[in-house]
Short mmCIF file of C-alpha atoms and ligand atoms in Angstrom, two decimals:
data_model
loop_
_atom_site.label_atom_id
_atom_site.label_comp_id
_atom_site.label_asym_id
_atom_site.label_seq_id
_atom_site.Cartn_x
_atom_site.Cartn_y
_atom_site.Cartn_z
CA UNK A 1 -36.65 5.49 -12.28
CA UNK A 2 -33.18 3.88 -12.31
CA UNK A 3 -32.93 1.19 -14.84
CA UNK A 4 -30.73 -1.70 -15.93
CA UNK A 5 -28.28 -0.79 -18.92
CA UNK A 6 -25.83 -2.89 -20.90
CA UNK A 7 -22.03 -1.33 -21.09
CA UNK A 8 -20.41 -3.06 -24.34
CA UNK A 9 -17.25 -2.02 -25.40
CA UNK A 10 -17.45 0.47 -27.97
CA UNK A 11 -15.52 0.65 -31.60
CA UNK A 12 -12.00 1.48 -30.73
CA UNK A 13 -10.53 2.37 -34.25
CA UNK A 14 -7.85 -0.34 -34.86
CA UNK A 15 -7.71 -2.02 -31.78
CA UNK A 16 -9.52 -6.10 -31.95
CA UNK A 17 -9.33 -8.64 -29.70
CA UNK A 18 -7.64 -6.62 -26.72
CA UNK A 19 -6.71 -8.23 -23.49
CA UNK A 20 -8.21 -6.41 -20.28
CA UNK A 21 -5.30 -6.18 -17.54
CA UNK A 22 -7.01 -4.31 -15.44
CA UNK A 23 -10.54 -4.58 -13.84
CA UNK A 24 -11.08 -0.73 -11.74
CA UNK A 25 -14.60 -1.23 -10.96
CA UNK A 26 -16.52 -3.89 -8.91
CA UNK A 27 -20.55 -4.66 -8.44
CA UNK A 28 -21.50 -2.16 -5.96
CA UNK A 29 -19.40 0.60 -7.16
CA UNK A 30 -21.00 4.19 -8.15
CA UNK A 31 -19.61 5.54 -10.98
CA UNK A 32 -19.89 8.87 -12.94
CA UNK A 33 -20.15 9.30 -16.60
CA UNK A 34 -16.68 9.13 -17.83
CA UNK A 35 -15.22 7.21 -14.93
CA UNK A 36 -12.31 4.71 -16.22
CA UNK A 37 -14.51 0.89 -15.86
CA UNK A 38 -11.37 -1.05 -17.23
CA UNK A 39 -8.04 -0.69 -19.35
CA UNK A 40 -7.18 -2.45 -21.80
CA UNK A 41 -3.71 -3.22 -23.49
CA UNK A 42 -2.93 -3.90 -27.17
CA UNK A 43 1.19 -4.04 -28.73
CA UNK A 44 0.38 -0.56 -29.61
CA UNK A 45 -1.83 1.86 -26.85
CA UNK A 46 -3.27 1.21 -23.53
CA UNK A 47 -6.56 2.61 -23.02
CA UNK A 48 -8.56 2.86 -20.55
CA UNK A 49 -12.36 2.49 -21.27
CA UNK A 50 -15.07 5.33 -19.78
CA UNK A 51 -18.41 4.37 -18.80
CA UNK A 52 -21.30 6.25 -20.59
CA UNK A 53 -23.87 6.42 -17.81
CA UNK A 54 -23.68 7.56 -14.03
CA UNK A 55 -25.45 4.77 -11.85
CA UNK A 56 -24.65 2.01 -9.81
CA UNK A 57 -22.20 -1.50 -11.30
CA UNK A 58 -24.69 -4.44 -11.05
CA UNK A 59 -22.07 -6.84 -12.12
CA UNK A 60 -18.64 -6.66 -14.25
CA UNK A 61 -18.66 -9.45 -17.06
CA UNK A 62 -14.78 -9.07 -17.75
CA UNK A 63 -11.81 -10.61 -15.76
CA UNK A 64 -8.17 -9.59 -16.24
CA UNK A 65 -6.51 -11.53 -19.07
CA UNK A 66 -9.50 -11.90 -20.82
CA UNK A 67 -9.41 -10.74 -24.73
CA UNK A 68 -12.15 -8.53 -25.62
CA UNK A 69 -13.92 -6.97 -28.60
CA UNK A 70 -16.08 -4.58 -30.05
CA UNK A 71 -19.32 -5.02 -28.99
CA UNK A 72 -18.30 -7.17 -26.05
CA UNK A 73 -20.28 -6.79 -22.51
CA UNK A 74 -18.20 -5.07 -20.18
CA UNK A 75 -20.62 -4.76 -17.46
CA UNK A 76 -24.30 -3.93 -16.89
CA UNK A 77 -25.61 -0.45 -14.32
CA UNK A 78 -28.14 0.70 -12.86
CA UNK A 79 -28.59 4.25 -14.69
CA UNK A 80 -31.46 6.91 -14.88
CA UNK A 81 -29.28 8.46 -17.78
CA UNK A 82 -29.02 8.28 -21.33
CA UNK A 83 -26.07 7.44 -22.77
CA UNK A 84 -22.81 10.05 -23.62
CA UNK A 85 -20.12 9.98 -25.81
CA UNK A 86 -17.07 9.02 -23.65
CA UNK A 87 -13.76 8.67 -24.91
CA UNK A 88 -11.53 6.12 -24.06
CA UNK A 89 -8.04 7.32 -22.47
CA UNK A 90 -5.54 6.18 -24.49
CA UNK A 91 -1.77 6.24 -22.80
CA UNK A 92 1.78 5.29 -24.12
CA UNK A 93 2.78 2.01 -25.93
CA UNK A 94 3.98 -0.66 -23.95
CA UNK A 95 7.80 -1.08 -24.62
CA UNK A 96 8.57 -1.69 -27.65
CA UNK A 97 10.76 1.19 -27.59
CA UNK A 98 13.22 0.95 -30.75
CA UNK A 99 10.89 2.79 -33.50
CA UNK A 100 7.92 4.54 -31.79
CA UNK A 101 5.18 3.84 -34.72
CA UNK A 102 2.47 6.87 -34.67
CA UNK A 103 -0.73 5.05 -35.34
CA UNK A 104 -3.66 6.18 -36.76
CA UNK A 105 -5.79 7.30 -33.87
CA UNK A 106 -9.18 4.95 -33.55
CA UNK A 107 -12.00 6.70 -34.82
CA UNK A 108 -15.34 7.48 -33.42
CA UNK A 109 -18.22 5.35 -34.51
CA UNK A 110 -21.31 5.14 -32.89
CA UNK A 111 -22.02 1.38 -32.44
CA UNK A 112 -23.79 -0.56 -29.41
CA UNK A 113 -23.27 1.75 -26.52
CA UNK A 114 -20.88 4.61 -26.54
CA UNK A 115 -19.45 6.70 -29.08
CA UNK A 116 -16.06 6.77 -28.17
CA UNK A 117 -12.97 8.53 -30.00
CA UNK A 118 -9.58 7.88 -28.97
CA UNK A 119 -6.46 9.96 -28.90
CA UNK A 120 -3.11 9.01 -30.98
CA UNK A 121 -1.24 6.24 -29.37
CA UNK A 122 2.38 7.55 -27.86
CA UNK A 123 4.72 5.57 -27.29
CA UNK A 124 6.70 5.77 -23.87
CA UNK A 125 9.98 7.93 -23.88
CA UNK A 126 12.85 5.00 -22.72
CA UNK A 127 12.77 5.34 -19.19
CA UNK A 128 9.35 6.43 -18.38
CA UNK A 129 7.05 4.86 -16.25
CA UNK A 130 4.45 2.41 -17.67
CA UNK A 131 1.27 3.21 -15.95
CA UNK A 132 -2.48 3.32 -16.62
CA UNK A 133 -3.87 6.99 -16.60
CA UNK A 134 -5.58 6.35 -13.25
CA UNK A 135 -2.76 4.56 -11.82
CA UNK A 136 -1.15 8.15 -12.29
CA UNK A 137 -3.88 10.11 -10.81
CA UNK A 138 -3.66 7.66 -7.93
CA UNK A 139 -0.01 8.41 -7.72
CA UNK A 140 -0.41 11.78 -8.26
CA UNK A 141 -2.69 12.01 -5.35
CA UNK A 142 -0.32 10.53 -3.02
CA UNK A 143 2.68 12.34 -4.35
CA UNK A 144 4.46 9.34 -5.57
CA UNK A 145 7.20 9.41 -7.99
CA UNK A 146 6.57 6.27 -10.40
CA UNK A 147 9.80 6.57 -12.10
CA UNK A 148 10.77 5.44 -8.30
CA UNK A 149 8.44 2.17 -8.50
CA UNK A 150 9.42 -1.37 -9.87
CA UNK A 151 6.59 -2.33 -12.08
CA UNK A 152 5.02 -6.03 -11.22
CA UNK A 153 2.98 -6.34 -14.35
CA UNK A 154 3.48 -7.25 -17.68
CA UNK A 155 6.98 -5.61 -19.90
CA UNK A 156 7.31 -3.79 -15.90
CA UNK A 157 3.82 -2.21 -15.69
CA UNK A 158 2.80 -0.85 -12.36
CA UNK A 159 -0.37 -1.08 -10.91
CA UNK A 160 -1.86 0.36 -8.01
CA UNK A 161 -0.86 -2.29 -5.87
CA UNK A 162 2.85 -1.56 -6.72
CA UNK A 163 2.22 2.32 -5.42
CA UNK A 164 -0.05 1.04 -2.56
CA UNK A 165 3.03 -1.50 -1.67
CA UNK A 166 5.73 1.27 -2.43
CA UNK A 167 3.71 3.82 -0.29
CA UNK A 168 3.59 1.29 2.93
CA UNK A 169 7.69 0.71 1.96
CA UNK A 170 8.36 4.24 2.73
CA UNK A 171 6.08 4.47 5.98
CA UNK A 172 6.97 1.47 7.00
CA UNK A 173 10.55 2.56 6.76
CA UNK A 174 10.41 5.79 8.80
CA UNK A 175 8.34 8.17 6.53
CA UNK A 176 8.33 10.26 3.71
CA UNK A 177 11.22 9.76 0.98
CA UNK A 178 14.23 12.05 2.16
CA UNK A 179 14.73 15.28 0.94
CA UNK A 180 18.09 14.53 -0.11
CA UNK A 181 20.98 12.66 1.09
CA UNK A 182 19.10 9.62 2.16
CA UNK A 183 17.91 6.40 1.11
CA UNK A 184 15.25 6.96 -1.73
CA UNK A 185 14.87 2.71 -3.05
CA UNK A 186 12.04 1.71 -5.34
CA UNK A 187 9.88 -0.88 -3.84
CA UNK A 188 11.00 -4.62 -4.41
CA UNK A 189 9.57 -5.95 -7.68
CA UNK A 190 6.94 -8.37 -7.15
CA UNK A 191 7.43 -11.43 -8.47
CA UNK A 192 4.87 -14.35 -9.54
CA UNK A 193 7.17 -17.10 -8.19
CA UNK A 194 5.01 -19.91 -9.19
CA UNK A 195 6.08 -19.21 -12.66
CA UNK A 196 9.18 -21.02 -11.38
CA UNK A 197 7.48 -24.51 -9.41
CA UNK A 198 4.80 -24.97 -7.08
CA UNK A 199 4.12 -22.18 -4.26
CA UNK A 200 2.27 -21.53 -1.14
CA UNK A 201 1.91 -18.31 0.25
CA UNK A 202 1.08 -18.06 4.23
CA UNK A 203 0.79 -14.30 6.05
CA UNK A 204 3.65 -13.30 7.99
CA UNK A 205 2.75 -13.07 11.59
CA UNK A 206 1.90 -9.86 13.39
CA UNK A 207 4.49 -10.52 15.44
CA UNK A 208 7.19 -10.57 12.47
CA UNK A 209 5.28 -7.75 10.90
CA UNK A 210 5.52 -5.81 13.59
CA UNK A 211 8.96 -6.47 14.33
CA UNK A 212 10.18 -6.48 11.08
CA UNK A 213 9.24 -2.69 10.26
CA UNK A 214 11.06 -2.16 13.80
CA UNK A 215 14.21 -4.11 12.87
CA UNK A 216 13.93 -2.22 9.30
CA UNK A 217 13.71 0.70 10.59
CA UNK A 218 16.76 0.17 13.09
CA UNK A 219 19.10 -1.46 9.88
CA UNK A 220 18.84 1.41 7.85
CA UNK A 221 18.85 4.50 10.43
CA UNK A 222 21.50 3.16 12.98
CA UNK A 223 24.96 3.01 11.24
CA UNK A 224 25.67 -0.20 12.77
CA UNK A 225 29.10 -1.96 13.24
CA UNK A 226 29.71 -5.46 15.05
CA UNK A 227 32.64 -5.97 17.33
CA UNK A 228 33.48 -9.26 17.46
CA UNK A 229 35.39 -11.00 20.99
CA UNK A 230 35.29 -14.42 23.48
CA UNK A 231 34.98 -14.99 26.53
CA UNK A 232 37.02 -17.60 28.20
CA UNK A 233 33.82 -18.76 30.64
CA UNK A 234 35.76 -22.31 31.82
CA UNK A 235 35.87 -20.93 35.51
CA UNK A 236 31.97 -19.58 34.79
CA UNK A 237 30.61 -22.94 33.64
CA UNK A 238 32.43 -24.84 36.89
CA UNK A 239 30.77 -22.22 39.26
CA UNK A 240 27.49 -22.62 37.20
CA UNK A 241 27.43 -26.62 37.60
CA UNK A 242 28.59 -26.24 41.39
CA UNK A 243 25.71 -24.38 41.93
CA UNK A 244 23.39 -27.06 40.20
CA UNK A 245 22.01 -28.29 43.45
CA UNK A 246 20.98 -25.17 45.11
CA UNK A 247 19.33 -24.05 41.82
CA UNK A 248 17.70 -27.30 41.17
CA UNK A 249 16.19 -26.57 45.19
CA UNK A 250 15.38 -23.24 44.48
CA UNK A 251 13.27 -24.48 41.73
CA UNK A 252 15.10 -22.46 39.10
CA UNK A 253 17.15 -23.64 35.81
CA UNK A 254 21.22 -21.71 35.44
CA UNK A 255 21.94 -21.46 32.13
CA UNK A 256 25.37 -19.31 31.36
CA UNK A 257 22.38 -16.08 30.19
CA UNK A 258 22.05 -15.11 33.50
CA UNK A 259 25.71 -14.65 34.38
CA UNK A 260 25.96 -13.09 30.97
CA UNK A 261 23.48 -10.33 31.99
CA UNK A 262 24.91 -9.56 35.28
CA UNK A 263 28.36 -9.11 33.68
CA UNK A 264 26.32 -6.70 31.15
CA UNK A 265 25.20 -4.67 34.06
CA UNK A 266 29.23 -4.14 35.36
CA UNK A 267 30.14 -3.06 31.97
CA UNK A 268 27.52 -0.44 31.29
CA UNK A 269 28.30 1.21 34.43
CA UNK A 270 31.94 1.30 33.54
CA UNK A 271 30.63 2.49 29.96
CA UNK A 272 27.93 4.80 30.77
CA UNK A 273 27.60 5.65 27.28
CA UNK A 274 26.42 2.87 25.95
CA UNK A 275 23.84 2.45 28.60
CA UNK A 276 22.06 5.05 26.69
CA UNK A 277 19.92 6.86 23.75
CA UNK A 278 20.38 9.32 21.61
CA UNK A 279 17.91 12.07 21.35
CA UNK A 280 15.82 12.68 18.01
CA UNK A 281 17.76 15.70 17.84
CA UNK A 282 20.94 13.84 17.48
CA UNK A 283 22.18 16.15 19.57
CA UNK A 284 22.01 14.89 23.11
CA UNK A 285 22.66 11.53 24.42
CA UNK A 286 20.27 10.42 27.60
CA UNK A 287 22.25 8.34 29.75
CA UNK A 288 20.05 6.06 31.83
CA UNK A 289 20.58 5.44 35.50
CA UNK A 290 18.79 2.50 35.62
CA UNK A 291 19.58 -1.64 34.09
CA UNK A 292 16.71 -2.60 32.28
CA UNK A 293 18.00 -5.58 29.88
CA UNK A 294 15.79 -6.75 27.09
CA UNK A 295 16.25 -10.33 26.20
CA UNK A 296 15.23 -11.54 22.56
CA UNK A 297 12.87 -14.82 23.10
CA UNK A 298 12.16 -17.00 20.43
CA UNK A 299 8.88 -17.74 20.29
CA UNK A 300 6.58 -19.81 17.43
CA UNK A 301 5.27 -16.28 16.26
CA UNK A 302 8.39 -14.69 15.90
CA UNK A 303 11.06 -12.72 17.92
CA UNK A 304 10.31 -10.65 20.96
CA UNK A 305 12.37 -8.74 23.38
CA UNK A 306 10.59 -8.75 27.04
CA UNK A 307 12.47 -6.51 29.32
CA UNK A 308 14.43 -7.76 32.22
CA UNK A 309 13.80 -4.87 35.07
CA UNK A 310 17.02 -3.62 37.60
CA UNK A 311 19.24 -6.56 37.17
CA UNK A 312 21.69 -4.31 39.02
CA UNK A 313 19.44 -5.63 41.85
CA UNK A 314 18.63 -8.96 41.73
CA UNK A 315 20.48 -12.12 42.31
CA UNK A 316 21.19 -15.17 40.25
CA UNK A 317 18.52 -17.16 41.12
CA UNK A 318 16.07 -14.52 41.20
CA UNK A 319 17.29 -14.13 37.63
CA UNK A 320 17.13 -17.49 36.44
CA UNK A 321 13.43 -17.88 37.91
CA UNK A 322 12.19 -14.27 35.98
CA UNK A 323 13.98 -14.69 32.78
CA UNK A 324 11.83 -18.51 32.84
CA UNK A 325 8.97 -17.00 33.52
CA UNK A 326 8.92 -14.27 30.98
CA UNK A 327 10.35 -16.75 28.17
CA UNK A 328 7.26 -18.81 29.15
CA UNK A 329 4.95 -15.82 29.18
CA UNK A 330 6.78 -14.54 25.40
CA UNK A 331 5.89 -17.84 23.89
CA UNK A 332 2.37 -18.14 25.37
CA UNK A 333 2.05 -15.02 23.39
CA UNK A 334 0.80 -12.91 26.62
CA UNK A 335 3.45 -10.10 27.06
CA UNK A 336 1.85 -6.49 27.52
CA UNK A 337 3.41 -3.66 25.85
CA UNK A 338 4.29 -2.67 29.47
CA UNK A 339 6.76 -6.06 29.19
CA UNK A 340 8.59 -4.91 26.34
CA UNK A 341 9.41 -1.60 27.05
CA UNK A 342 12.03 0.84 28.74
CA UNK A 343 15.00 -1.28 28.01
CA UNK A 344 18.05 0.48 28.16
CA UNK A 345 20.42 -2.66 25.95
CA UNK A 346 19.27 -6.36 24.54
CA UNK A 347 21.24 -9.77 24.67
CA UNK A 348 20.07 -11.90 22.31
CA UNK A 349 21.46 -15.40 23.07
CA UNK A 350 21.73 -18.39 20.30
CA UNK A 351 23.95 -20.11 22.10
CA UNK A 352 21.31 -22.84 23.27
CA UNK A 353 20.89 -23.70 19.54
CA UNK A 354 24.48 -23.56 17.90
CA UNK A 355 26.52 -21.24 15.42
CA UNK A 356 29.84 -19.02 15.93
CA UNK A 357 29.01 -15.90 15.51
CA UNK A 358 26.21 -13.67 14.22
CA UNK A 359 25.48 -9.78 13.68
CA UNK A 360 22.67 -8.65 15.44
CA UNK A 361 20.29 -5.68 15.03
CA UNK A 362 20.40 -3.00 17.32
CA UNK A 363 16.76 -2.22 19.20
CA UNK A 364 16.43 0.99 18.77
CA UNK A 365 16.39 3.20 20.72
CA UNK A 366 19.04 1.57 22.37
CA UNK A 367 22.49 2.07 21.05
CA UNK A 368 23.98 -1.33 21.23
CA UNK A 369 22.84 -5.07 21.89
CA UNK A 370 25.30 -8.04 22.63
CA UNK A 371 25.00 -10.99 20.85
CA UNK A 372 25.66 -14.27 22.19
CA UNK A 373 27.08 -17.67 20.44
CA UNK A 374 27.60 -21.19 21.22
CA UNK A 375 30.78 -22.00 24.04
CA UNK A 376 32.85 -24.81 22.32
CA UNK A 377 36.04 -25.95 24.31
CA UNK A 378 39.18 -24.68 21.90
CA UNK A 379 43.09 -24.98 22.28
CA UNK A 380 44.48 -21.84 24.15
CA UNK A 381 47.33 -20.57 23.61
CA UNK A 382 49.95 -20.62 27.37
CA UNK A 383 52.56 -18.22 28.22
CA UNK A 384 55.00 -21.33 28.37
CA UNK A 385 54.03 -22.37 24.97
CA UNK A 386 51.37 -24.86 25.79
CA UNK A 387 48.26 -25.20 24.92
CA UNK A 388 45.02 -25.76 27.44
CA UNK A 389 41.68 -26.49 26.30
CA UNK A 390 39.30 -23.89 27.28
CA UNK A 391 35.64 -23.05 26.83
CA UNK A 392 35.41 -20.26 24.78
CA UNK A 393 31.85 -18.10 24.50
CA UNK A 394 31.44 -15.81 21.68
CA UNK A 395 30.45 -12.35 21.57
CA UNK A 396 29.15 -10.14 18.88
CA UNK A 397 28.15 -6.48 20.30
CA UNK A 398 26.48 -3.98 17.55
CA UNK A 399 26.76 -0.61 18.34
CA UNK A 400 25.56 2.67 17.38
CA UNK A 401 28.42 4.27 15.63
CA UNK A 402 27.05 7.98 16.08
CA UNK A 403 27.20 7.35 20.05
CA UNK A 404 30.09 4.99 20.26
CA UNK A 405 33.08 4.86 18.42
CA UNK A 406 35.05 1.84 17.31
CA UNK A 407 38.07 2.26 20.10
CA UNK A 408 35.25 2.15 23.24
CA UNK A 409 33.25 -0.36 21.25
CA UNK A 410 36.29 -2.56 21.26
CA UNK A 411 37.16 -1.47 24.45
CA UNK A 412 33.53 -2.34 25.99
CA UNK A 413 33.72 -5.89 24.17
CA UNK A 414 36.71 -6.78 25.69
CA UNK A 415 35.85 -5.84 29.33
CA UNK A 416 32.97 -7.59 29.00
CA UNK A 417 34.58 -10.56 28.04
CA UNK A 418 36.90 -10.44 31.54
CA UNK A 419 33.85 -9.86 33.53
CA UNK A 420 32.05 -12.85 31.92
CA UNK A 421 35.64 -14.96 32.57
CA UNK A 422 35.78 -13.82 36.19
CA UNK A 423 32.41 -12.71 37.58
CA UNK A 424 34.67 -11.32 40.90
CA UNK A 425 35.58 -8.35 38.74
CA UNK A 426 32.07 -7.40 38.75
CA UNK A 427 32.74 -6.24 42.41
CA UNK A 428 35.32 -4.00 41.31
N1 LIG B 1 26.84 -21.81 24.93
C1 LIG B 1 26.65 -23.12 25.22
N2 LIG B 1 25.49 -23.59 25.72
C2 LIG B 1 24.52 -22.71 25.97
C3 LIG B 1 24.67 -21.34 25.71
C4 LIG B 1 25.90 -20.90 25.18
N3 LIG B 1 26.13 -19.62 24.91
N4 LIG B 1 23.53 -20.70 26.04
C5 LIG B 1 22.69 -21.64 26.49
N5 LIG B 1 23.29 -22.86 26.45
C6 LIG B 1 22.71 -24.12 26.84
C7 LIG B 1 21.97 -23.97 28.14
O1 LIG B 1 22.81 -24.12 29.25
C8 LIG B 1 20.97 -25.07 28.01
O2 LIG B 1 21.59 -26.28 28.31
P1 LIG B 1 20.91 -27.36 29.27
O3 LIG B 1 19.69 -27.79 28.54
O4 LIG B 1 21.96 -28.39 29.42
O5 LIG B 1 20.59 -26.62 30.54
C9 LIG B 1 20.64 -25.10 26.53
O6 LIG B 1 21.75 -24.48 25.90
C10 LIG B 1 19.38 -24.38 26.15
O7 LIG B 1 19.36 -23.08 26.71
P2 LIG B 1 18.08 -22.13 26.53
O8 LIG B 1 18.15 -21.50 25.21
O9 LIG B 1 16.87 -22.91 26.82
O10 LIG B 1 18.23 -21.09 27.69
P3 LIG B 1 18.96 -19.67 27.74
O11 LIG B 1 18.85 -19.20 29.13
O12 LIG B 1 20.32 -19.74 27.19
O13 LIG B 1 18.10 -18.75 26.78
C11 LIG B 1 16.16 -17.67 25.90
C12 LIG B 1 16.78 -18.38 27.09
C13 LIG B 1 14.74 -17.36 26.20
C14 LIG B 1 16.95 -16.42 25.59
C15 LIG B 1 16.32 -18.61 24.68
O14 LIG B 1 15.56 -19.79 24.90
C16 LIG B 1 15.90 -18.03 23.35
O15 LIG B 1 14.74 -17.86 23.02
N6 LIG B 1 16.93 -17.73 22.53
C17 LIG B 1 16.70 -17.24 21.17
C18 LIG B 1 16.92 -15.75 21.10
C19 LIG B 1 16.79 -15.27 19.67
O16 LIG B 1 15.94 -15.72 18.92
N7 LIG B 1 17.69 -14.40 19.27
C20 LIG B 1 17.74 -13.97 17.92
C21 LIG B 1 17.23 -12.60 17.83
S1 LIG B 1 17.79 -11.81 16.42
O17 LIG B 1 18.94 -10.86 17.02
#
């Protein structure tokens, strides 16, 4: 018949008034004898404290910070056993590295519960990780290298939420660390900012979380370089305002995007390359015979790129009316996965809110995406040494250095830019 059993902390030698900085068991939990209940952290060890009976946690008494004693009630369980002798782990001194002191190891003696004895307290070599025992089995387990992990606790100590967040780093980031050769960074220290002022913390959402292991992802796989150019689109914006009456009766809004993505269309069929992917292999590059354009959306969730389908084939209007409608649907938060895939290049357009020039992210699997900037009307130089005011519109096109080098990069930019100036050489 199970019955209800008092866990105090036992003598641990030396070692008074310890503070508990971790907490590895909750109410509920089954534990065996020996199983690690809590660790505890003096200047000199850490330990980490076994339980003497098998059973069930009714309830823990101790909370992290808390400064404990011999004789203290660390929790109570539900236990058919009689109590063993457990010893408590003991692992490295925290670092206070300059002398390593050998103390005397705690002795056994058999008060309230347990009989614990405790092993000699070492400190850690310089440069080794500082890490409970069971944060090392649980590292262990998952192959994790701590010397690779950032510690967030106290003097650098890492818990197992630093390898749980290091862990979902890597995965997040395209997998397992790289053999060799590749990018192998620790996992960003994490920080208790309201040491600093007042905080709030809000979840990121799943758009951005989402999207942000995709752009992650793309930043550090894609060797990415930006090509900067402008596009002189005075002619553009006169044709665009002529046409202001037929839109407005077709029901539709022009903004200079739409031009912009027909002109993107004429230059990846003169570029065929870059109307493309690369295989996994890196090997092969799939050129794609069709003009899907993605378009980034702003949206009060976060960004998303909704797929424009055969622009090659539609007209202006028919354009102006889709690229509405799917903005409307991104920000209503209803696009289907089937919406955001199979685009073969991205335009992501700021010019409707301002700024010169930017350096976008490529979507991968795509191997370049143009970036758009505000038009401002600027002093051109003339031939006959004059200068005229035109509107200027500013490109940025990141590109996918393995698939495209920097001449056709440059030499894609520019053509773009005359298309954009004079949409007639689309027909070309
Ligand atoms: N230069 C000057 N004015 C511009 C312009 C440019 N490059 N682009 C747009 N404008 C003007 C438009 O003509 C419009 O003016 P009116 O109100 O007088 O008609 C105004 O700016 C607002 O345009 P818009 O942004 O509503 O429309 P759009 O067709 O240019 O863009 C969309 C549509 C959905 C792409 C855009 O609203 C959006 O969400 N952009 C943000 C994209 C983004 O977040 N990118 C970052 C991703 S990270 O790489």
């Amino acid at each position: 018949m199970p019955e209800s059993k008092t866990i105090l902390l036992p003598d641990v030698g030396d070692f008074d008034d310890i503070e508990v900085i971790e907490v590895l068991v909750a109410a509920g939990d089954e534990v065996a004898v020996d199983d690690s209940l809590i660790t505890l952290e003096s200047d000199k060890a850490t330990m980490e404290i076994p339980s003497p009976f098998a059973g069930i946690i009714e309830s823990v008494t101790v909370k992290v910070g808390e400064r404990i004693s011999k004789g203290s009630l660390i929790a109570n369980i539900s236990s058919e056993e009689s109590a063993t002798e457990a010893a408590p782990v003991v692992e490295e001194a925290p670092a206070k590295a300059e002398t390593p002191q050998q103390e005397s190891p705690p002795v056994a003696a058999p008060v309230p519960a347990p009989s614990p004895t405790a092993e000699m307290a070492i400190p850690a070599p310089a440069g080794e990780s500082h890490a409970s025992p069971s944060v090392r089995k649980f590292a262990r387990e998952l192959g994790v290298d701590l010397s690779q992990i950032g510690g967030s606790g106290r003097k650098g100590r890492i818990s197992k939420e630093d390898v749980q967040s290091f862990v979902k780093g890597v995965m997040q980031s395209g997998g397992g660390a790289p053999a060799s050769g590749g990018l192998n960074v620790g996992a960003a220290p994490k920080i208790d900012f309201s040491k600093f002022g007042e905080i709030e913390t809000v979840d990121l959402s799943r758009i951005k979380k989402l999207s942000g292991a995709h752009l992650h992802r793309s930043w550090v796989t894609v060797p990415h370089v930006t090509q900067f150019d402008e596009a002189d689109i005075t002619e553009l914006e006169a044709f665009r305002k002529s046409l202001g009456k037929e839109a407005e009766k077709a029901g539709v809004r022009l903004t200079p995007l739409v031009f912009i993505l027909k002109a993107v269309v004429a230059a990846l069929k003169a570029f065929p390359e870059v109307n493309a992917s690369l295989d996994p292999s890196g090997e092969q590059l799939i050129l794609k015979q069709y003009f899907h354009i993605g378009v980034a959306v702003d949206t009060p969730n976060g960004l998303v790129v909704p797929v424009i389908r055969d622009v090659d084939q539609k007209g202006i209007f028919e354009l102006a009316a889709e690229l509405a409608e799917t903005a409307a649907t991104a920000r209503a938060g209803k696009l289907s996965p089937a919406q955001m895939q199979g685009g073969c290049f991205s335009v992501s357009s700021l010019g409707g809110i301002g700024g010169t020039q930017f350096t976008p992210i490529i979507n991968a699997p795509e191997v370049a995406i143009l970036g758009v900037s505000r038009s401002k009307m600027t002093p051109v130089y003339q031939q006959d040494g004059s200068f005229e005011a035109r509107n200027m519109l500013p490109l940025s096109l990141s590109y996918d250095h393995r698939v495209i080098d920097g001449a056709q990069g440059a030499r894609f930019t520019r053509y773009l830019a005359q298309v954009i100036s004079d949409l007639r050489r689309s027909m070309l």
